[in-house]
JSON list of C-alpha atoms in Angstrom, two decimals:
[
{"chain": "A", "resi": 1, "resn": "MET", "atom": "CA", "xyz": [8.38, -2.50, -220.48]},
{"chain": "A", "resi": 2, "resn": "ASN", "atom": "CA", "xyz": [6.34, 0.69, -220.60]},
{"chain": "A", "resi": 3, "resn": "HIS", "atom": "CA", "xyz": [2.92, -0.98, -220.54]},
{"chain": "A", "resi": 4, "resn": "MET", "atom": "CA", "xyz": [1.27, 2.05, -218.89]},
{"chain": "A", "resi": 5, "resn": "ASP", "atom": "CA", "xyz": [2.89, 5.00, -220.62]},
{"chain": "A", "resi": 6, "resn": "HIS", "atom": "CA", "xyz": [-0.03, 7.25, -219.72]},
{"chain": "A", "resi": 7, "resn": "LEU", "atom": "CA", "xyz": [0.46, 6.90, -215.94]},
{"chain": "A", "resi": 8, "resn": "PHE", "atom": "CA", "xyz": [3.10, 7.96, -213.43]},
{"chain": "A", "resi": 9, "resn": "TRP", "atom": "CA", "xyz": [5.93, 5.51, -212.75]},
{"chain": "A", "resi": 10, "resn": "THR", "atom": "CA", "xyz": [9.51, 5.52, -211.58]},
{"chain": "A", "resi": 11, "resn": "GLY", "atom": "CA", "xyz": [12.57, 3.61, -212.68]},
{"chain": "A", "resi": 12, "resn": "THR", "atom": "CA", "xyz": [14.06, 5.42, -215.66]},
{"chain": "A", "resi": 13, "resn": "GLY", "atom": "CA", "xyz": [17.31, 5.91, -213.75]},
{"chain": "A", "resi": 14, "resn": "VAL", "atom": "CA", "xyz": [17.94, 2.16, -213.49]},
{"chain": "A", "resi": 15, "resn": "THR", "atom": "CA", "xyz": [16.55, 1.18, -216.89]},
{"chain": "A", "resi": 16, "resn": "ASP", "atom": "CA", "xyz": [18.99, 0.07, -219.59]},
{"chain": "A", "resi": 17, "resn": "VAL", "atom": "CA", "xyz": [16.43, -0.09, -222.42]},
{"chain": "A", "resi": 18, "resn": "LEU", "atom": "CA", "xyz": [12.75, 0.76, -222.21]},
{"chain": "A", "resi": 19, "resn": "ILE", "atom": "CA", "xyz": [10.39, -1.26, -224.41]},
{"chain": "A", "resi": 20, "resn": "GLU", "atom": "CA", "xyz": [7.59, 0.90, -225.81]},
{"chain": "A", "resi": 21, "resn": "PHE", "atom": "CA", "xyz": [4.47, -0.23, -227.67]},
{"chain": "A", "resi": 22, "resn": "ARG", "atom": "CA", "xyz": [3.59, 3.00, -229.42]},
{"chain": "A", "resi": 23, "resn": "GLU", "atom": "CA", "xyz": [5.33, 6.07, -230.78]},
{"chain": "A", "resi": 24, "resn": "ILE", "atom": "CA", "xyz": [3.47, 8.53, -228.52]},
{"chain": "A", "resi": 25, "resn": "GLY", "atom": "CA", "xyz": [4.64, 6.56, -225.46]},
{"chain": "A", "resi": 26, "resn": "LYS", "atom": "CA", "xyz": [8.23, 6.72, -226.66]},
{"chain": "A", "resi": 27, "resn": "SER", "atom": "CA", "xyz": [7.94, 10.45, -227.33]},
{"chain": "A", "resi": 28, "resn": "TRP", "atom": "CA", "xyz": [6.43, 11.03, -223.87]},
{"chain": "A", "resi": 29, "resn": "SER", "atom": "CA", "xyz": [9.21, 9.01, -222.20]},
{"chain": "A", "resi": 30, "resn": "GLN", "atom": "CA", "xyz": [11.87, 11.02, -224.02]},
{"chain": "A", "resi": 31, "resn": "LYS", "atom": "CA", "xyz": [10.33, 14.44, -223.45]},
{"chain": "A", "resi": 32, "resn": "TYR", "atom": "CA", "xyz": [9.03, 14.15, -219.87]},
{"chain": "A", "resi": 33, "resn": "ARG", "atom": "CA", "xyz": [11.05, 11.33, -218.35]},
{"chain": "A", "resi": 34, "resn": "GLY", "atom": "CA", "xyz": [14.40, 12.00, -219.99]},
{"chain": "A", "resi": 35, "resn": "MET", "atom": "CA", "xyz": [14.49, 8.42, -221.28]},
{"chain": "A", "resi": 36, "resn": "ASP", "atom": "CA", "xyz": [16.41, 8.29, -224.56]},
{"chain": "A", "resi": 37, "resn": "ARG", "atom": "CA", "xyz": [17.14, 4.56, -224.45]},
{"chain": "A", "resi": 38, "resn": "SER", "atom": "CA", "xyz": [13.90, 3.08, -225.75]},
{"chain": "A", "resi": 39, "resn": "VAL", "atom": "CA", "xyz": [12.73, 0.87, -228.59]},
{"chain": "A", "resi": 40, "resn": "ILE", "atom": "CA", "xyz": [9.31, 0.20, -230.04]},
{"chain": "A", "resi": 41, "resn": "VAL", "atom": "CA", "xyz": [8.27, -3.45, -230.10]},
{"chain": "A", "resi": 42, "resn": "PRO", "atom": "CA", "xyz": [5.00, -4.24, -231.91]},
{"chain": "A", "resi": 43, "resn": "LEU", "atom": "CA", "xyz": [2.26, -5.92, -229.90]},
{"chain": "A", "resi": 44, "resn": "PRO", "atom": "CA", "xyz": [2.04, -9.62, -230.88]},
{"chain": "A", "resi": 45, "resn": "LEU", "atom": "CA", "xyz": [-1.64, -9.79, -231.84]},
{"chain": "A", "resi": 46, "resn": "GLU", "atom": "CA", "xyz": [-3.05, -12.53, -234.07]},
{"chain": "A", "resi": 47, "resn": "ALA", "atom": "CA", "xyz": [-6.23, -12.29, -236.14]},
{"chain": "A", "resi": 48, "resn": "GLN", "atom": "CA", "xyz": [-8.83, -15.00, -235.71]},
{"chain": "A", "resi": 49, "resn": "LYS", "atom": "CA", "xyz": [-11.58, -15.82, -238.16]},
{"chain": "A", "resi": 50, "resn": "LEU", "atom": "CA", "xyz": [-15.11, -15.51, -236.84]},
{"chain": "A", "resi": 51, "resn": "ASP", "atom": "CA", "xyz": [-17.61, -18.30, -237.39]},
{"chain": "A", "resi": 52, "resn": "GLU", "atom": "CA", "xyz": [-19.96, -17.72, -240.31]},
{"chain": "A", "resi": 53, "resn": "PRO", "atom": "CA", "xyz": [-23.42, -19.24, -240.81]},
{"chain": "A", "resi": 54, "resn": "GLU", "atom": "CA", "xyz": [-23.43, -22.37, -242.98]},
{"chain": "A", "resi": 55, "resn": "ASN", "atom": "CA", "xyz": [-26.29, -23.48, -245.24]},
{"chain": "A", "resi": 56, "resn": "GLY", "atom": "CA", "xyz": [-28.92, -21.36, -243.51]},
{"chain": "A", "resi": 57, "resn": "LYS", "atom": "CA", "xyz": [-28.14, -22.82, -240.08]},
{"chain": "A", "resi": 58, "resn": "SER", "atom": "CA", "xyz": [-28.11, -20.52, -237.09]},
{"chain": "A", "resi": 59, "resn": "SER", "atom": "CA", "xyz": [-24.61, -19.16, -236.62]},
{"chain": "A", "resi": 60, "resn": "ARG", "atom": "CA", "xyz": [-22.59, -19.23, -233.43]},
{"chain": "A", "resi": 61, "resn": "ARG", "atom": "CA", "xyz": [-23.17, -15.48, -233.26]},
{"chain": "A", "resi": 62, "resn": "ASP", "atom": "CA", "xyz": [-26.96, -15.90, -233.22]},
{"chain": "A", "resi": 63, "resn": "ALA", "atom": "CA", "xyz": [-26.74, -18.65, -230.60]},
{"chain": "A", "resi": 64, "resn": "ILE", "atom": "CA", "xyz": [-24.56, -16.52, -228.32]},
{"chain": "A", "resi": 65, "resn": "ARG", "atom": "CA", "xyz": [-26.85, -13.52, -228.75]},
{"chain": "A", "resi": 66, "resn": "ARG", "atom": "CA", "xyz": [-29.88, -15.64, -227.80]},
{"chain": "A", "resi": 67, "resn": "LYS", "atom": "CA", "xyz": [-28.05, -16.97, -224.75]},
{"chain": "A", "resi": 68, "resn": "MET", "atom": "CA", "xyz": [-27.18, -13.40, -223.67]},
{"chain": "A", "resi": 69, "resn": "GLY", "atom": "CA", "xyz": [-30.71, -12.13, -224.31]},
{"chain": "A", "resi": 70, "resn": "ILE", "atom": "CA", "xyz": [-29.61, -9.82, -227.12]},
{"chain": "A", "resi": 71, "resn": "PRO", "atom": "CA", "xyz": [-32.15, -9.37, -229.94]},
{"chain": "A", "resi": 72, "resn": "ALA", "atom": "CA", "xyz": [-31.05, -10.76, -233.30]},
{"chain": "A", "resi": 73, "resn": "ASP", "atom": "CA", "xyz": [-31.48, -7.35, -234.97]},
{"chain": "A", "resi": 74, "resn": "ALA", "atom": "CA", "xyz": [-29.58, -5.40, -232.29]},
{"chain": "A", "resi": 75, "resn": "VAL", "atom": "CA", "xyz": [-26.47, -3.42, -233.13]},
{"chain": "A", "resi": 76, "resn": "VAL", "atom": "CA", "xyz": [-24.00, -4.58, -230.48]},
{"chain": "A", "resi": 77, "resn": "LEU", "atom": "CA", "xyz": [-21.37, -2.05, -229.45]},
{"chain": "A", "resi": 78, "resn": "LEU", "atom": "CA", "xyz": [-18.40, -3.61, -227.65]},
{"chain": "A", "resi": 79, "resn": "SER", "atom": "CA", "xyz": [-16.09, -1.65, -225.36]},
{"chain": "A", "resi": 80, "resn": "VAL", "atom": "CA", "xyz": [-13.20, -3.35, -223.57]},
{"chain": "A", "resi": 81, "resn": "ALA", "atom": "CA", "xyz": [-11.14, -1.67, -220.84]},
{"chain": "A", "resi": 82, "resn": "THR", "atom": "CA", "xyz": [-10.46, -1.61, -217.13]},
{"chain": "A", "resi": 83, "resn": "PRO", "atom": "CA", "xyz": [-12.98, 0.47, -215.15]},
{"chain": "A", "resi": 84, "resn": "TYR", "atom": "CA", "xyz": [-10.74, 3.50, -214.51]},
{"chain": "A", "resi": 85, "resn": "LYS", "atom": "CA", "xyz": [-10.42, 4.13, -218.26]},
{"chain": "A", "resi": 86, "resn": "PHE", "atom": "CA", "xyz": [-14.12, 5.08, -218.38]},
{"chain": "A", "resi": 87, "resn": "ARG", "atom": "CA", "xyz": [-14.04, 7.62, -215.51]},
{"chain": "A", "resi": 88, "resn": "PRO", "atom": "CA", "xyz": [-14.91, 11.12, -216.73]},
{"chain": "A", "resi": 89, "resn": "ALA", "atom": "CA", "xyz": [-12.23, 13.79, -217.04]},
{"chain": "A", "resi": 90, "resn": "GLY", "atom": "CA", "xyz": [-13.83, 17.18, -217.50]},
{"chain": "A", "resi": 91, "resn": "GLU", "atom": "CA", "xyz": [-15.91, 17.21, -220.66]},
{"chain": "A", "resi": 92, "resn": "TRP", "atom": "CA", "xyz": [-14.58, 13.80, -221.74]},
{"chain": "A", "resi": 93, "resn": "ASP", "atom": "CA", "xyz": [-17.34, 11.58, -220.38]},
{"chain": "A", "resi": 94, "resn": "PHE", "atom": "CA", "xyz": [-17.83, 8.10, -221.87]},
{"chain": "A", "resi": 95, "resn": "ARG", "atom": "CA", "xyz": [-21.00, 7.53, -219.86]},
{"chain": "A", "resi": 96, "resn": "ARG", "atom": "CA", "xyz": [-22.67, 10.71, -221.14]},
{"chain": "A", "resi": 97, "resn": "THR", "atom": "CA", "xyz": [-21.61, 9.95, -224.72]},
{"chain": "A", "resi": 98, "resn": "LEU", "atom": "CA", "xyz": [-22.90, 6.41, -224.42]},
{"chain": "A", "resi": 99, "resn": "GLN", "atom": "CA", "xyz": [-26.28, 7.71, -223.24]},
{"chain": "A", "resi": 100, "resn": "ILE", "atom": "CA", "xyz": [-26.48, 9.97, -226.32]},
{"chain": "A", "resi": 101, "resn": "ILE", "atom": "CA", "xyz": [-25.72, 6.99, -228.57]},
{"chain": "A", "resi": 102, "resn": "LEU", "atom": "CA", "xyz": [-28.40, 4.86, -226.89]},
{"chain": "A", "resi": 103, "resn": "ASP", "atom": "CA", "xyz": [-30.95, 7.70, -227.09]},
{"chain": "A", "resi": 104, "resn": "GLN", "atom": "CA", "xyz": [-30.31, 8.16, -230.81]},
{"chain": "A", "resi": 105, "resn": "CYS", "atom": "CA", "xyz": [-29.97, 4.50, -231.82]},
{"chain": "A", "resi": 106, "resn": "SER", "atom": "CA", "xyz": [-32.85, 2.48, -230.41]},
{"chain": "A", "resi": 107, "resn": "GLU", "atom": "CA", "xyz": [-31.47, -0.83, -231.70]},
{"chain": "A", "resi": 108, "resn": "ALA", "atom": "CA", "xyz": [-28.08, -0.37, -229.99]},
{"chain": "A", "resi": 109, "resn": "VAL", "atom": "CA", "xyz": [-26.97, -2.61, -227.13]},
{"chain": "A", "resi": 110, "resn": "VAL", "atom": "CA", "xyz": [-23.68, -1.97, -225.34]},
{"chain": "A", "resi": 111, "resn": "LEU", "atom": "CA", "xyz": [-21.53, -4.81, -224.08]},
{"chain": "A", "resi": 112, "resn": "MET", "atom": "CA", "xyz": [-18.79, -3.61, -221.76]},
{"chain": "A", "resi": 113, "resn": "VAL", "atom": "CA", "xyz": [-16.00, -5.99, -220.83]},
{"chain": "A", "resi": 114, "resn": "GLY", "atom": "CA", "xyz": [-13.83, -4.79, -217.95]},
{"chain": "A", "resi": 115, "resn": "PRO", "atom": "CA", "xyz": [-16.16, -2.92, -215.67]},
{"chain": "A", "resi": 116, "resn": "GLY", "atom": "CA", "xyz": [-18.25, -5.68, -214.15]},
{"chain": "A", "resi": 117, "resn": "PRO", "atom": "CA", "xyz": [-21.87, -5.36, -213.03]},
{"chain": "A", "resi": 118, "resn": "ALA", "atom": "CA", "xyz": [-20.82, -4.09, -209.58]},
{"chain": "A", "resi": 119, "resn": "ASP", "atom": "CA", "xyz": [-18.75, -1.30, -211.20]},
{"chain": "A", "resi": 120, "resn": "LEU", "atom": "CA", "xyz": [-21.68, -0.26, -213.35]},
{"chain": "A", "resi": 121, "resn": "ASP", "atom": "CA", "xyz": [-24.12, -0.33, -210.46]},
{"chain": "A", "resi": 122, "resn": "ARG", "atom": "CA", "xyz": [-21.79, 1.77, -208.30]},
{"chain": "A", "resi": 123, "resn": "ILE", "atom": "CA", "xyz": [-20.62, 4.23, -210.95]},
{"chain": "A", "resi": 124, "resn": "TRP", "atom": "CA", "xyz": [-23.36, 4.20, -213.59]},
{"chain": "A", "resi": 125, "resn": "GLY", "atom": "CA", "xyz": [-26.32, 2.89, -211.60]},
{"chain": "A", "resi": 126, "resn": "GLN", "atom": "CA", "xyz": [-29.02, 5.21, -212.94]},
{"chain": "A", "resi": 127, "resn": "ASP", "atom": "CA", "xyz": [-27.83, 5.01, -216.53]},
{"chain": "A", "resi": 128, "resn": "VAL", "atom": "CA", "xyz": [-27.78, 1.22, -216.45]},
{"chain": "A", "resi": 129, "resn": "TRP", "atom": "CA", "xyz": [-31.24, 1.15, -214.92]},
{"chain": "A", "resi": 130, "resn": "ARG", "atom": "CA", "xyz": [-32.58, 3.65, -217.49]},
{"chain": "A", "resi": 131, "resn": "SER", "atom": "CA", "xyz": [-31.09, 1.63, -220.36]},
{"chain": "A", "resi": 132, "resn": "ASN", "atom": "CA", "xyz": [-33.58, -1.23, -219.77]},
{"chain": "A", "resi": 133, "resn": "GLY", "atom": "CA", "xyz": [-30.92, -3.88, -220.23]},
{"chain": "A", "resi": 134, "resn": "ARG", "atom": "CA", "xyz": [-29.24, -2.18, -223.18]},
{"chain": "A", "resi": 135, "resn": "ILE", "atom": "CA", "xyz": [-25.99, -1.77, -221.21]},
{"chain": "A", "resi": 136, "resn": "MET", "atom": "CA", "xyz": [-24.49, -5.11, -220.22]},
{"chain": "A", "resi": 137, "resn": "ALA", "atom": "CA", "xyz": [-21.25, -5.57, -218.33]},
{"chain": "A", "resi": 138, "resn": "VAL", "atom": "CA", "xyz": [-18.88, -8.39, -217.48]},
{"chain": "A", "resi": 139, "resn": "VAL", "atom": "CA", "xyz": [-15.53, -8.41, -215.71]},
{"chain": "A", "resi": 140, "resn": "CYS", "atom": "CA", "xyz": [-12.32, -8.87, -217.72]},
{"chain": "A", "resi": 141, "resn": "GLN", "atom": "CA", "xyz": [-12.05, -12.19, -219.50]},
{"chain": "A", "resi": 142, "resn": "SER", "atom": "CA", "xyz": [-9.06, -14.19, -220.67]},
{"chain": "A", "resi": 143, "resn": "ASP", "atom": "CA", "xyz": [-10.97, -15.53, -223.70]},
{"chain": "A", "resi": 144, "resn": "MET", "atom": "CA", "xyz": [-12.64, -12.72, -225.60]},
{"chain": "A", "resi": 145, "resn": "THR", "atom": "CA", "xyz": [-13.68, -14.67, -228.74]},
{"chain": "A", "resi": 146, "resn": "TYR", "atom": "CA", "xyz": [-17.20, -15.05, -227.32]},
{"chain": "A", "resi": 147, "resn": "PHE", "atom": "CA", "xyz": [-17.63, -11.26, -227.20]},
{"chain": "A", "resi": 148, "resn": "TYR", "atom": "CA", "xyz": [-16.01, -10.56, -230.56]},
{"chain": "A", "resi": 149, "resn": "ALA", "atom": "CA", "xyz": [-18.48, -13.03, -232.10]},
{"chain": "A", "resi": 150, "resn": "VAL", "atom": "CA", "xyz": [-21.57, -11.05, -230.98]},
{"chain": "A", "resi": 151, "resn": "ALA", "atom": "CA", "xyz": [-20.29, -7.51, -231.57]},
{"chain": "A", "resi": 152, "resn": "ASP", "atom": "CA", "xyz": [-20.93, -5.30, -234.58]},
{"chain": "A", "resi": 153, "resn": "ILE", "atom": "CA", "xyz": [-18.85, -2.24, -233.67]},
{"chain": "A", "resi": 154, "resn": "ALA", "atom": "CA", "xyz": [-16.01, -1.63, -231.21]},
{"chain": "A", "resi": 155, "resn": "LEU", "atom": "CA", "xyz": [-16.05, 1.53, -229.08]},
{"chain": "A", "resi": 156, "resn": "GLY", "atom": "CA", "xyz": [-12.76, 2.70, -227.65]},
{"chain": "A", "resi": 157, "resn": "SER", "atom": "CA", "xyz": [-12.79, 3.72, -224.02]},
{"chain": "A", "resi": 158, "resn": "PHE", "atom": "CA", "xyz": [-12.12, 7.33, -223.10]},
{"chain": "A", "resi": 159, "resn": "PRO", "atom": "CA", "xyz": [-10.80, 9.57, -221.68]},
{"chain": "A", "resi": 160, "resn": "PHE", "atom": "CA", "xyz": [-8.15, 6.84, -221.29]},
{"chain": "A", "resi": 161, "resn": "ALA", "atom": "CA", "xyz": [-7.87, 4.75, -224.41]},
{"chain": "A", "resi": 162, "resn": "SER", "atom": "CA", "xyz": [-7.22, 1.03, -224.44]},
{"chain": "A", "resi": 163, "resn": "GLN", "atom": "CA", "xyz": [-5.24, 0.69, -227.67]},
{"chain": "A", "resi": 164, "resn": "THR", "atom": "CA", "xyz": [-4.62, -3.04, -227.30]},
{"chain": "A", "resi": 165, "resn": "ALA", "atom": "CA", "xyz": [-8.35, -3.72, -226.95]},
{"chain": "A", "resi": 166, "resn": "VAL", "atom": "CA", "xyz": [-9.16, -1.65, -230.04]},
{"chain": "A", "resi": 167, "resn": "LEU", "atom": "CA", "xyz": [-6.41, -3.38, -232.04]},
{"chain": "A", "resi": 168, "resn": "GLU", "atom": "CA", "xyz": [-7.72, -6.80, -231.02]},
{"chain": "A", "resi": 169, "resn": "CYS", "atom": "CA", "xyz": [-11.25, -5.81, -232.03]},
{"chain": "A", "resi": 170, "resn": "ALA", "atom": "CA", "xyz": [-9.97, -4.65, -235.43]},
{"chain": "A", "resi": 171, "resn": "LEU", "atom": "CA", "xyz": [-8.08, -7.93, -235.90]},
{"chain": "A", "resi": 172, "resn": "HIS", "atom": "CA", "xyz": [-11.39, -9.72, -235.37]},
{"chain": "A", "resi": 173, "resn": "GLY", "atom": "CA", "xyz": [-12.97, -7.72, -238.16]},
{"chain": "A", "resi": 174, "resn": "LEU", "atom": "CA", "xyz": [-14.89, -5.20, -236.06]},
{"chain": "A", "resi": 175, "resn": "PRO", "atom": "CA", "xyz": [-15.07, -1.59, -237.22]},
{"chain": "A", "resi": 176, "resn": "CYS", "atom": "CA", "xyz": [-13.63, 0.60, -234.47]}
]
């Protein structure tokens, strides 16, 4: 299973069939790894319906936002990935881009799932401090429905994308 087609790995010489999740991974395996025995298997992702407000009652979304200290009128940007996927590579700098977004959109709040608070303090310390609580971080979670419920827009990580995370966000109705 080629679950990390963007990173170095060994084993093509002993592989009977390589399972790929995307066409670009298959193409890369063929061109650069000499692996012509591969198949694409779609990721088994299921859509889930988000809770909607009923009869003027406060929705689950509003309750979660209050609990997290997020203003009701905030635009919540959700980005999900492991910490290394956010590390800059030349001009491709997620942190710098995120700062531009926050500077230009005063109602934006960023919720990052993957890089926990310690990662942000170590890597993004000054930016997090300057954001006045507008950048929030939690470590990876097995149940993401809580975060999908509060988000308005999904931001893909870069320079290393997390396609599965973006697909899951889209399945939960978030524009990506």
